[in-house]
Structure formats: C-alpha cells, structure tokens
C-alpha cells in the first residue's frame, strides 16, 4: 500500500514537473513540433489606433488588434491590417527568436469627417512650439486683429472657441503684422518690418503675454536673443547627455526639426532640385516609459525616407512616429499625406481646398487642422479639423 502511495506521489510530481517545464518552454518562445522537435519562436505584438482591425500574417487571418501573434518561427512576415472604413496598413516585420517585436499602426479613415474651428476668416495661422495653440489673424470687418485658438482636447469631442487677443485700431493694424512665437509658447512677438523708425515714432515691435493677456509695456529689448538662447540651451542639454560621437554627428546635420518628444531629428540633404529628408534617432531619448523589446534590426531606418521637390512641406505629426507631407497644387488646393518615420505606409488624408500649405496636427493626434474653404462664393478661408478618429 505504501509502495503504491509513493508511486502515486512520484508520478504526480513528475507530471507537474514536466507540465511546468513545457509551459516554461512555450512561454519563453519555444515550440514543440508534431515530431517532438523543439524550435525557438518569437512574437509580434500588434496595436492599432483605432483597434479592432483584422490581422493577416502572410495573408492568413489571425486575430483582431490589439493582440499578440505567438509561436512564429524566426523570419520576415508580411503583416496586413484591415478595418472597414480605413486604409489598409502593411508592413514586413522581422521576427527574432525569444523576442517580442512591437508593431504600432495608425489607421487612416477613407473618408474623414470635417468640423469648422473658426468663422472669422483666417490668415497666417502659426502653431505654437508646444503644439497646443494656434495664433491667427483676421482682416474681416468686425473681426480684424489677432486671435488665439486653444487646441487642447475637451470632453465630448468639443472644440474650444477662438478668442480675440488684439483688435485693429486706426494706428495699429495687428492683422498685418508678422507674428513669432516664444519658444515657451507663452508670448508672441508682433512686428511691422515696413515701418520706418524715426524719433518720436511708435515702435514697430511688440510683445504680448498670453499669461497676463496684456501687451508688455514698455516694450522690452533683447527678447529675440533670449528666445534664441533658450532654444540653443534646450538642444545643448540633450546633446550633453549623448556620447561625443553622436554629438559630432548631430551638429553636422542640416537640421530641419526635432520631433515633439525630442527622440528623433529630421534633417535634410540636397540632391539637384530635390530635397532628401532623413531621420536620425537620438540614442536613449524616448518618452515611452515602457522598455522597448523590439530588436534593433527592426528599428533600422533607411535614409532618405523621402525625396521631394520644393512644392512639398514636411512637418512632424504629434506622436513623433509620423510625418505630415503637404503638396500645394496651386494657390487654392493641395494634398495632405501622412507617412511613418521609416518612409512606409504613405497615405493620403485629404485632397482639396487648401491655403498656404497650412496643416497642423492636434496634440492628441486624433485630428488634422487645415486652412480651407468649402464655399466658393466666399473669398475667406477658415480653420477646419479632419477627424481621424
């Protein structure tokens, strides 16, 4: 009887040990074949915005996002995401054994909806450095002056109403002045470069504080230099955290712009009449607090990612993972596209009425803001949102 008891205990222990071992192997990326052979596998973790897209691996339907596709042998897989009403997303993804490869897809609607942001008539809109606000001017009767539009998302998808900061007067036509944002996005500079300064004349440069909602009086001096120094200090602070080799490389670039999260640099090179846009990933600068398990080979960006002529304008999307590509067909129409930082999945968002190549992303990345006109009977343009979600 005792012997049977020991045999039972030993068998149970052995079964638990083997089961635990098999579970550990599977969890670690090993796959046990029908013939008993054990092979190492990897995982693709696929996320999409919006989610609920059907995932195809090598044209075989698997699951809906967000999901993990497991038990994949090392190699390159053709991944496709499809969701009704959205442009298909495609990418070739390399799977490495015992590694989770992350893929994030931004799905673009086939027919984005429009919403008006302004009704005042808009000229010369300028996005703040923090991407949270737009300053614009209006020359329409009863609206002439300088206006501010807050882009911060509100509950129930409601937009903020623009408010007028400065009203044109007989002596000061703020609506015709040039406007520059401070690097901290809390002040603006207004200037009339065509005004000839003379003794006793009013100044042609003004500074408006958004925190106090008043013009700075008397007009301070040295602010442009202070602003330039602030920008330089911010970039120097990032560079000092990098190895000397990377510092030398970055300072040699013709930098177009830094990404919003400072993790990437967009720089340019000239080839004849065309401009090549290149991406440099700043080592160790990432806003995502979660460690990225993506193998380095999958992160490699092949430059240039874009080669375009002077009719195109390139700018960052708010997620620092995409770029906005704007082409002005003529004075009244243009095309807006979005492309991933590796140059893949270049997708048209809009083709129609567009003025001044004006295209801005919303801070949340759920909308694109354009300067457009949908009534041919009016001469004025206004700001509209293209709703991506």
Short mmCIF file of C-alpha atoms in Angstrom, two decimals:
data_model
loop_
_atom_site.label_atom_id
_atom_site.label_comp_id
_atom_site.label_asym_id
_atom_site.label_seq_id
_atom_site.Cartn_x
_atom_site.Cartn_y
_atom_site.Cartn_z
CA UNK A 1 0.00 0.00 0.00
CA UNK A 2 2.84 2.32 0.95
CA UNK A 3 4.60 1.50 -2.28
CA UNK A 4 1.53 2.47 -4.34
CA UNK A 5 1.30 5.70 -2.38
CA UNK A 6 4.92 6.59 -3.17
CA UNK A 7 4.45 5.69 -6.84
CA UNK A 8 1.38 7.92 -6.97
CA UNK A 9 3.25 10.84 -5.35
CA UNK A 10 6.24 10.39 -7.63
CA UNK A 11 4.05 10.21 -10.74
CA UNK A 12 2.17 13.34 -9.70
CA UNK A 13 5.44 15.19 -9.02
CA UNK A 14 6.87 14.06 -12.35
CA UNK A 15 3.73 15.14 -14.23
CA UNK A 16 3.75 18.57 -12.57
CA UNK A 17 7.46 19.00 -13.32
CA UNK A 18 7.08 18.05 -16.98
CA UNK A 19 3.99 20.25 -17.39
CA UNK A 20 5.77 23.21 -15.76
CA UNK A 21 8.78 22.64 -17.99
CA UNK A 22 6.62 22.58 -21.12
CA UNK A 23 4.73 25.72 -20.04
CA UNK A 24 8.03 27.48 -19.36
CA UNK A 25 9.35 26.49 -22.78
CA UNK A 26 6.22 27.75 -24.53
CA UNK A 27 6.21 30.99 -22.55
CA UNK A 28 9.88 31.51 -23.42
CA UNK A 29 9.16 31.25 -27.13
CA UNK A 30 9.82 27.58 -27.77
CA UNK A 31 7.52 25.49 -29.93
CA UNK A 32 7.16 21.73 -29.76
CA UNK A 33 6.51 20.25 -33.19
CA UNK A 34 4.38 17.23 -34.03
CA UNK A 35 7.56 15.22 -34.43
CA UNK A 36 8.72 16.16 -30.93
CA UNK A 37 11.38 18.63 -32.06
CA UNK A 38 11.72 21.90 -30.14
CA UNK A 39 12.27 25.15 -32.03
CA UNK A 40 12.64 28.71 -30.75
CA UNK A 41 9.97 31.21 -31.81
CA UNK A 42 9.11 34.89 -31.48
CA UNK A 43 6.07 37.09 -31.00
CA UNK A 44 4.62 40.06 -32.88
CA UNK A 45 2.68 42.40 -30.60
CA UNK A 46 0.35 44.39 -32.85
CA UNK A 47 -1.52 47.51 -31.75
CA UNK A 48 -3.60 49.83 -33.88
CA UNK A 49 -5.42 53.12 -33.46
CA UNK A 50 -8.31 52.56 -33.64
CA UNK A 51 -8.22 48.94 -32.54
CA UNK A 52 -10.40 46.13 -33.84
CA UNK A 53 -8.51 45.70 -37.13
CA UNK A 54 -8.20 42.17 -38.53
CA UNK A 55 -4.59 40.96 -38.61
CA UNK A 56 -3.28 38.96 -41.57
CA UNK A 57 0.06 37.17 -41.30
CA UNK A 58 1.32 36.12 -44.73
CA UNK A 59 -2.27 36.61 -45.98
CA UNK A 60 -3.70 34.28 -43.31
CA UNK A 61 -6.28 35.92 -40.97
CA UNK A 62 -5.28 35.60 -37.31
CA UNK A 63 -6.92 37.88 -34.76
CA UNK A 64 -8.14 41.45 -34.20
CA UNK A 65 -5.99 44.20 -32.73
CA UNK A 66 -4.76 44.78 -30.17
CA UNK A 67 -3.22 41.31 -30.00
CA UNK A 68 -0.09 39.17 -29.76
CA UNK A 69 0.68 36.72 -32.56
CA UNK A 70 2.71 33.95 -30.93
CA UNK A 71 4.64 30.84 -31.94
CA UNK A 72 6.20 32.44 -35.02
CA UNK A 73 9.39 30.94 -36.40
CA UNK A 74 12.24 33.45 -36.93
CA UNK A 75 11.99 35.18 -40.28
CA UNK A 76 10.25 38.03 -42.07
CA UNK A 77 6.46 38.10 -42.16
CA UNK A 78 4.06 40.11 -44.29
CA UNK A 79 1.65 41.79 -41.87
CA UNK A 80 -1.58 43.42 -43.02
CA UNK A 81 -4.27 45.19 -41.00
CA UNK A 82 -7.75 45.71 -42.39
CA UNK A 83 -10.65 47.59 -40.83
CA UNK A 84 -13.83 48.68 -42.57
CA UNK A 85 -13.74 52.37 -43.45
CA UNK A 86 -9.95 52.66 -43.07
CA UNK A 87 -6.95 52.45 -45.39
CA UNK A 88 -5.18 49.07 -45.25
CA UNK A 89 -1.90 49.08 -43.30
CA UNK A 90 1.02 46.90 -44.45
CA UNK A 91 4.47 46.13 -43.11
CA UNK A 92 7.12 43.43 -43.45
CA UNK A 93 8.17 42.57 -39.90
CA UNK A 94 11.22 40.57 -38.90
CA UNK A 95 10.66 38.08 -36.09
CA UNK A 96 13.61 37.20 -33.86
CA UNK A 97 13.64 34.14 -31.61
CA UNK A 98 12.61 34.69 -27.97
CA UNK A 99 11.82 38.33 -28.74
CA UNK A 100 8.62 40.36 -28.78
CA UNK A 101 8.54 42.61 -31.85
CA UNK A 102 6.13 45.52 -31.40
CA UNK A 103 4.19 46.98 -34.32
CA UNK A 104 2.07 50.12 -33.91
CA UNK A 105 -0.27 51.11 -36.73
CA UNK A 106 -2.11 54.39 -37.22
CA UNK A 107 -5.15 53.63 -39.37
CA UNK A 108 -6.34 56.48 -41.58
CA UNK A 109 -10.07 56.77 -42.38
CA UNK A 110 -11.04 56.58 -46.04
CA UNK A 111 -13.50 59.45 -45.61
CA UNK A 112 -12.54 61.66 -42.64
CA UNK A 113 -15.25 63.98 -41.37
CA UNK A 114 -14.85 67.77 -41.26
CA UNK A 115 -15.60 70.22 -38.47
CA UNK A 116 -15.18 74.02 -38.60
CA UNK A 117 -12.99 75.63 -35.95
CA UNK A 118 -13.36 79.27 -36.98
CA UNK A 119 -15.87 81.52 -38.73
CA UNK A 120 -13.91 84.79 -38.56
CA UNK A 121 -11.85 84.37 -41.71
CA UNK A 122 -8.24 83.31 -41.10
CA UNK A 123 -4.87 84.38 -42.49
CA UNK A 124 -1.33 83.48 -41.42
CA UNK A 125 -2.04 80.83 -38.76
CA UNK A 126 1.02 79.86 -36.68
CA UNK A 127 1.25 76.77 -34.45
CA UNK A 128 2.88 77.23 -31.04
CA UNK A 129 6.12 75.30 -30.33
CA UNK A 130 4.32 73.10 -27.78
CA UNK A 131 1.64 72.24 -30.37
CA UNK A 132 -1.16 73.31 -28.03
CA UNK A 133 -2.27 76.62 -29.57
CA UNK A 134 -2.67 78.47 -32.87
CA UNK A 135 -2.31 82.22 -33.32
CA UNK A 136 -4.00 83.62 -36.40
CA UNK A 137 -5.07 86.94 -37.88
CA UNK A 138 -8.28 88.13 -39.48
CA UNK A 139 -8.90 91.09 -41.76
CA UNK A 140 -12.65 90.59 -41.93
CA UNK A 141 -14.81 93.58 -40.83
CA UNK A 142 -15.69 93.40 -37.11
CA UNK A 143 -13.10 90.63 -36.62
CA UNK A 144 -9.86 92.34 -37.70
CA UNK A 145 -6.97 91.66 -35.35
CA UNK A 146 -5.12 88.78 -33.70
CA UNK A 147 -6.86 85.64 -32.41
CA UNK A 148 -5.91 82.62 -30.29
CA UNK A 149 -7.25 79.07 -30.69
CA UNK A 150 -6.63 76.53 -27.91
CA UNK A 151 -6.18 73.00 -29.31
CA UNK A 152 -6.46 71.15 -26.00
CA UNK A 153 -8.95 68.28 -26.26
CA UNK A 154 -12.20 68.79 -24.37
CA UNK A 155 -14.86 66.32 -23.20
CA UNK A 156 -17.39 65.01 -25.74
CA UNK A 157 -15.01 65.94 -28.59
CA UNK A 158 -15.93 69.63 -28.28
CA UNK A 159 -13.54 72.25 -29.65
CA UNK A 160 -12.52 75.49 -27.97
CA UNK A 161 -13.83 78.72 -29.40
CA UNK A 162 -11.19 81.16 -30.66
CA UNK A 163 -10.80 84.36 -28.67
CA UNK A 164 -9.57 87.72 -29.89
CA UNK A 165 -6.38 88.97 -28.26
CA UNK A 166 -5.85 92.23 -30.14
CA UNK A 167 -8.26 94.42 -32.09
CA UNK A 168 -7.05 96.52 -35.00
CA UNK A 169 -7.08 100.25 -34.35
CA UNK A 170 -6.64 103.26 -36.58
CA UNK A 171 -2.98 103.48 -35.59
CA UNK A 172 -2.12 99.79 -35.16
CA UNK A 173 -3.22 97.13 -37.64
CA UNK A 174 -2.20 93.99 -35.80
CA UNK A 175 -3.78 91.90 -38.54
CA UNK A 176 -0.99 92.85 -40.96
CA UNK A 177 1.96 92.29 -38.62
CA UNK A 178 4.34 89.34 -38.66
CA UNK A 179 3.95 87.01 -35.67
CA UNK A 180 6.57 84.81 -33.98
CA UNK A 181 6.00 82.51 -31.00
CA UNK A 182 8.31 82.42 -28.00
CA UNK A 183 9.99 79.01 -27.51
CA UNK A 184 7.99 78.58 -24.29
CA UNK A 185 4.67 79.23 -26.10
CA UNK A 186 3.58 81.88 -23.58
CA UNK A 187 4.42 85.05 -25.54
CA UNK A 188 4.24 86.30 -29.12
CA UNK A 189 6.20 88.92 -31.00
CA UNK A 190 4.37 91.20 -33.43
CA UNK A 191 6.37 93.28 -35.87
CA UNK A 192 5.79 95.67 -38.76
CA UNK A 193 9.02 95.45 -40.77
CA UNK A 194 7.86 98.05 -43.29
CA UNK A 195 7.55 100.80 -40.68
CA UNK A 196 10.49 103.23 -40.81
CA UNK A 197 11.64 104.10 -37.30
CA UNK A 198 12.18 107.78 -36.51
CA UNK A 199 12.50 109.83 -33.37
CA UNK A 200 9.17 110.06 -31.57
CA UNK A 201 7.53 107.35 -33.70
CA UNK A 202 5.69 104.42 -32.16
CA UNK A 203 7.78 101.19 -32.00
CA UNK A 204 7.35 98.60 -34.73
CA UNK A 205 7.94 95.57 -32.49
CA UNK A 206 5.55 94.48 -29.73
CA UNK A 207 5.35 91.59 -27.28
CA UNK A 208 2.11 90.11 -25.99
CA UNK A 209 1.95 87.89 -22.90
CA UNK A 210 -0.62 85.09 -23.01
CA UNK A 211 -0.33 84.52 -19.27
CA UNK A 212 -1.31 88.11 -18.41
CA UNK A 213 -3.36 88.79 -21.57
CA UNK A 214 -1.64 92.14 -21.98
CA UNK A 215 0.96 93.79 -24.16
CA UNK A 216 4.35 94.04 -22.44
CA UNK A 217 4.83 97.73 -21.71
CA UNK A 218 7.31 99.24 -22.06
CA UNK A 219 8.44 97.07 -24.95
CA UNK A 220 11.43 95.10 -23.62
CA UNK A 221 14.70 94.78 -25.51
CA UNK A 222 16.83 91.74 -26.11
CA UNK A 223 13.95 89.26 -26.23
CA UNK A 224 14.84 87.73 -29.65
CA UNK A 225 18.31 86.97 -28.34
CA UNK A 226 16.84 85.45 -25.16
CA UNK A 227 14.50 83.26 -27.19
CA UNK A 228 17.32 82.06 -29.43
CA UNK A 229 19.41 81.26 -26.35
CA UNK A 230 16.53 79.30 -24.80
CA UNK A 231 16.28 77.11 -27.91
CA UNK A 232 20.06 76.60 -28.01
CA UNK A 233 20.20 75.73 -24.29
CA UNK A 234 17.42 73.16 -24.67
CA UNK A 235 19.20 71.39 -27.53
CA UNK A 236 22.59 71.61 -25.78
CA UNK A 237 21.08 69.96 -22.69
CA UNK A 238 20.05 66.98 -24.83
CA UNK A 239 23.37 66.80 -26.67
CA UNK A 240 25.38 66.77 -23.43
CA UNK A 241 23.70 63.51 -22.42
CA UNK A 242 24.97 61.78 -25.58
CA UNK A 243 28.35 60.26 -26.43
CA UNK A 244 30.77 62.62 -28.17
CA UNK A 245 30.49 60.66 -31.42
CA UNK A 246 26.74 61.32 -31.57
CA UNK A 247 27.20 64.98 -30.64
CA UNK A 248 29.58 65.48 -33.56
CA UNK A 249 27.23 63.68 -35.93
CA UNK A 250 24.17 65.73 -34.90
CA UNK A 251 25.97 69.08 -35.13
CA UNK A 252 26.97 68.23 -38.70
CA UNK A 253 23.34 67.84 -39.82
CA UNK A 254 21.30 70.45 -41.67
CA UNK A 255 18.55 70.06 -39.06
CA UNK A 256 15.02 70.66 -40.28
CA UNK A 257 13.31 70.00 -36.93
CA UNK A 258 13.27 67.86 -33.80
CA UNK A 259 10.34 65.55 -33.14
CA UNK A 260 7.87 66.69 -30.46
CA UNK A 261 9.29 64.21 -27.92
CA UNK A 262 12.91 65.03 -28.90
CA UNK A 263 13.62 61.37 -29.71
CA UNK A 264 14.25 61.96 -33.42
CA UNK A 265 15.79 64.56 -35.71
CA UNK A 266 14.57 65.33 -39.21
CA UNK A 267 17.46 66.60 -41.31
CA UNK A 268 17.87 67.37 -44.99
CA UNK A 269 20.32 66.91 -47.83
CA UNK A 270 20.07 68.46 -51.27
CA UNK A 271 20.20 66.44 -54.47
CA UNK A 272 19.84 68.71 -57.50
CA UNK A 273 16.38 70.26 -57.46
CA UNK A 274 15.14 67.81 -54.84
CA UNK A 275 15.43 67.67 -51.07
CA UNK A 276 16.09 64.41 -49.26
CA UNK A 277 14.58 64.04 -45.80
CA UNK A 278 16.40 61.82 -43.33
CA UNK A 279 15.64 60.59 -39.82
CA UNK A 280 18.20 60.28 -37.03
CA UNK A 281 17.13 58.51 -33.84
CA UNK A 282 18.64 60.20 -30.79
CA UNK A 283 20.17 57.46 -28.59
CA UNK A 284 18.39 56.94 -25.28
CA UNK A 285 15.79 59.71 -25.78
CA UNK A 286 12.34 58.14 -25.54
CA UNK A 287 9.19 59.39 -23.84
CA UNK A 288 7.71 55.91 -23.62
CA UNK A 289 8.42 54.65 -20.10
CA UNK A 290 7.93 51.03 -21.14
CA UNK A 291 11.13 49.32 -22.31
CA UNK A 292 11.00 48.50 -25.99
CA UNK A 293 11.65 44.81 -26.71
CA UNK A 294 11.84 45.46 -30.45
CA UNK A 295 15.12 44.13 -31.89
CA UNK A 296 17.45 46.83 -33.26
CA UNK A 297 17.30 45.37 -36.78
CA UNK A 298 13.57 46.13 -36.91
CA UNK A 299 14.12 49.74 -35.81
CA UNK A 300 16.65 50.49 -38.53
CA UNK A 301 15.61 53.40 -40.73
CA UNK A 302 16.92 53.50 -44.28
CA UNK A 303 17.63 57.09 -45.32
CA UNK A 304 16.46 59.05 -47.15
CA UNK A 305 12.87 58.32 -46.18
CA UNK A 306 11.50 60.98 -48.57
CA UNK A 307 12.77 62.75 -51.67
CA UNK A 308 10.58 65.64 -52.81
CA UNK A 309 10.79 68.98 -54.62
CA UNK A 310 10.26 72.49 -53.27
CA UNK A 311 6.48 72.28 -53.68
CA UNK A 312 6.32 69.99 -50.65
CA UNK A 313 6.33 70.89 -46.96
CA UNK A 314 7.27 68.27 -44.35
CA UNK A 315 6.40 68.52 -40.65
CA UNK A 316 6.10 66.28 -37.60
CA UNK A 317 2.91 64.56 -36.53
CA UNK A 318 2.19 64.84 -32.81
CA UNK A 319 3.13 61.22 -32.00
CA UNK A 320 6.75 61.67 -33.22
CA UNK A 321 6.29 58.45 -35.24
CA UNK A 322 4.83 60.01 -38.39
CA UNK A 323 5.41 62.96 -40.70
CA UNK A 324 2.87 65.13 -42.49
CA UNK A 325 3.59 65.65 -46.20
CA UNK A 326 1.85 68.63 -47.81
CA UNK A 327 1.84 69.43 -51.52
CA UNK A 328 0.28 72.67 -52.73
CA UNK A 329 -1.18 72.08 -56.21
CA UNK A 330 -1.96 75.77 -56.69
CA UNK A 331 -2.95 78.74 -54.54
CA UNK A 332 -6.30 77.21 -53.66
CA UNK A 333 -5.80 73.44 -53.47
CA UNK A 334 -3.41 70.87 -52.11
CA UNK A 335 -2.82 67.31 -50.92
CA UNK A 336 -2.13 66.16 -47.35
CA UNK A 337 -0.42 62.82 -46.69
CA UNK A 338 0.97 61.05 -43.65
CA UNK A 339 3.96 58.70 -43.62
CA UNK A 340 5.75 56.65 -40.97
CA UNK A 341 9.27 57.69 -39.94
CA UNK A 342 10.69 54.72 -41.84
CA UNK A 343 9.07 56.01 -45.04
CA UNK A 344 6.43 53.26 -45.14
CA UNK A 345 2.63 53.45 -45.36
CA UNK A 346 2.49 56.84 -47.05
CA UNK A 347 -1.24 57.56 -47.09
CA UNK A 348 -3.33 60.39 -48.49
CA UNK A 349 -5.56 62.07 -45.90
CA UNK A 350 -7.01 64.95 -47.89
CA UNK A 351 -7.11 66.34 -51.44
CA UNK A 352 -8.98 69.59 -51.95
CA UNK A 353 -9.20 73.22 -50.93
CA UNK A 354 -6.03 74.20 -49.06
CA UNK A 355 -4.33 77.55 -48.49
CA UNK A 356 -0.72 78.42 -47.58
CA UNK A 357 0.22 74.73 -47.06
CA UNK A 358 -1.37 75.15 -43.63
CA UNK A 359 -1.63 71.75 -41.95
CA UNK A 360 -1.23 71.16 -38.20
CA UNK A 361 -1.73 68.04 -36.03
CA UNK A 362 -3.85 68.21 -32.90
CA UNK A 363 -1.92 67.50 -29.67
CA UNK A 364 -3.67 64.13 -29.25
CA UNK A 365 -3.14 63.09 -32.88
CA UNK A 366 -6.86 62.48 -33.40
CA UNK A 367 -7.30 65.39 -35.81
CA UNK A 368 -5.56 67.29 -38.59
CA UNK A 369 -6.16 71.04 -38.83
CA UNK A 370 -6.20 72.68 -42.26
CA UNK A 371 -6.81 76.17 -43.66
CA UNK A 372 -9.54 75.61 -46.21
CA UNK A 373 -12.63 76.97 -47.93
CA UNK A 374 -15.70 74.91 -48.82
CA UNK A 375 -17.90 77.73 -50.10
CA UNK A 376 -16.68 79.12 -53.42
CA UNK A 377 -18.92 82.15 -53.01
CA UNK A 378 -16.72 83.47 -50.20
CA UNK A 379 -13.16 84.73 -50.51
CA UNK A 380 -12.10 83.96 -46.95
CA UNK A 381 -10.52 80.80 -45.57
CA UNK A 382 -11.13 79.24 -42.17
CA UNK A 383 -9.61 76.52 -39.99
CA UNK A 384 -11.20 73.06 -40.14
CA UNK A 385 -10.43 69.75 -38.47
CA UNK A 386 -10.13 66.48 -40.35
CA UNK A 387 -11.20 63.91 -37.78
CA UNK A 388 -9.01 60.81 -37.90
CA UNK A 389 -10.90 59.02 -35.10
#
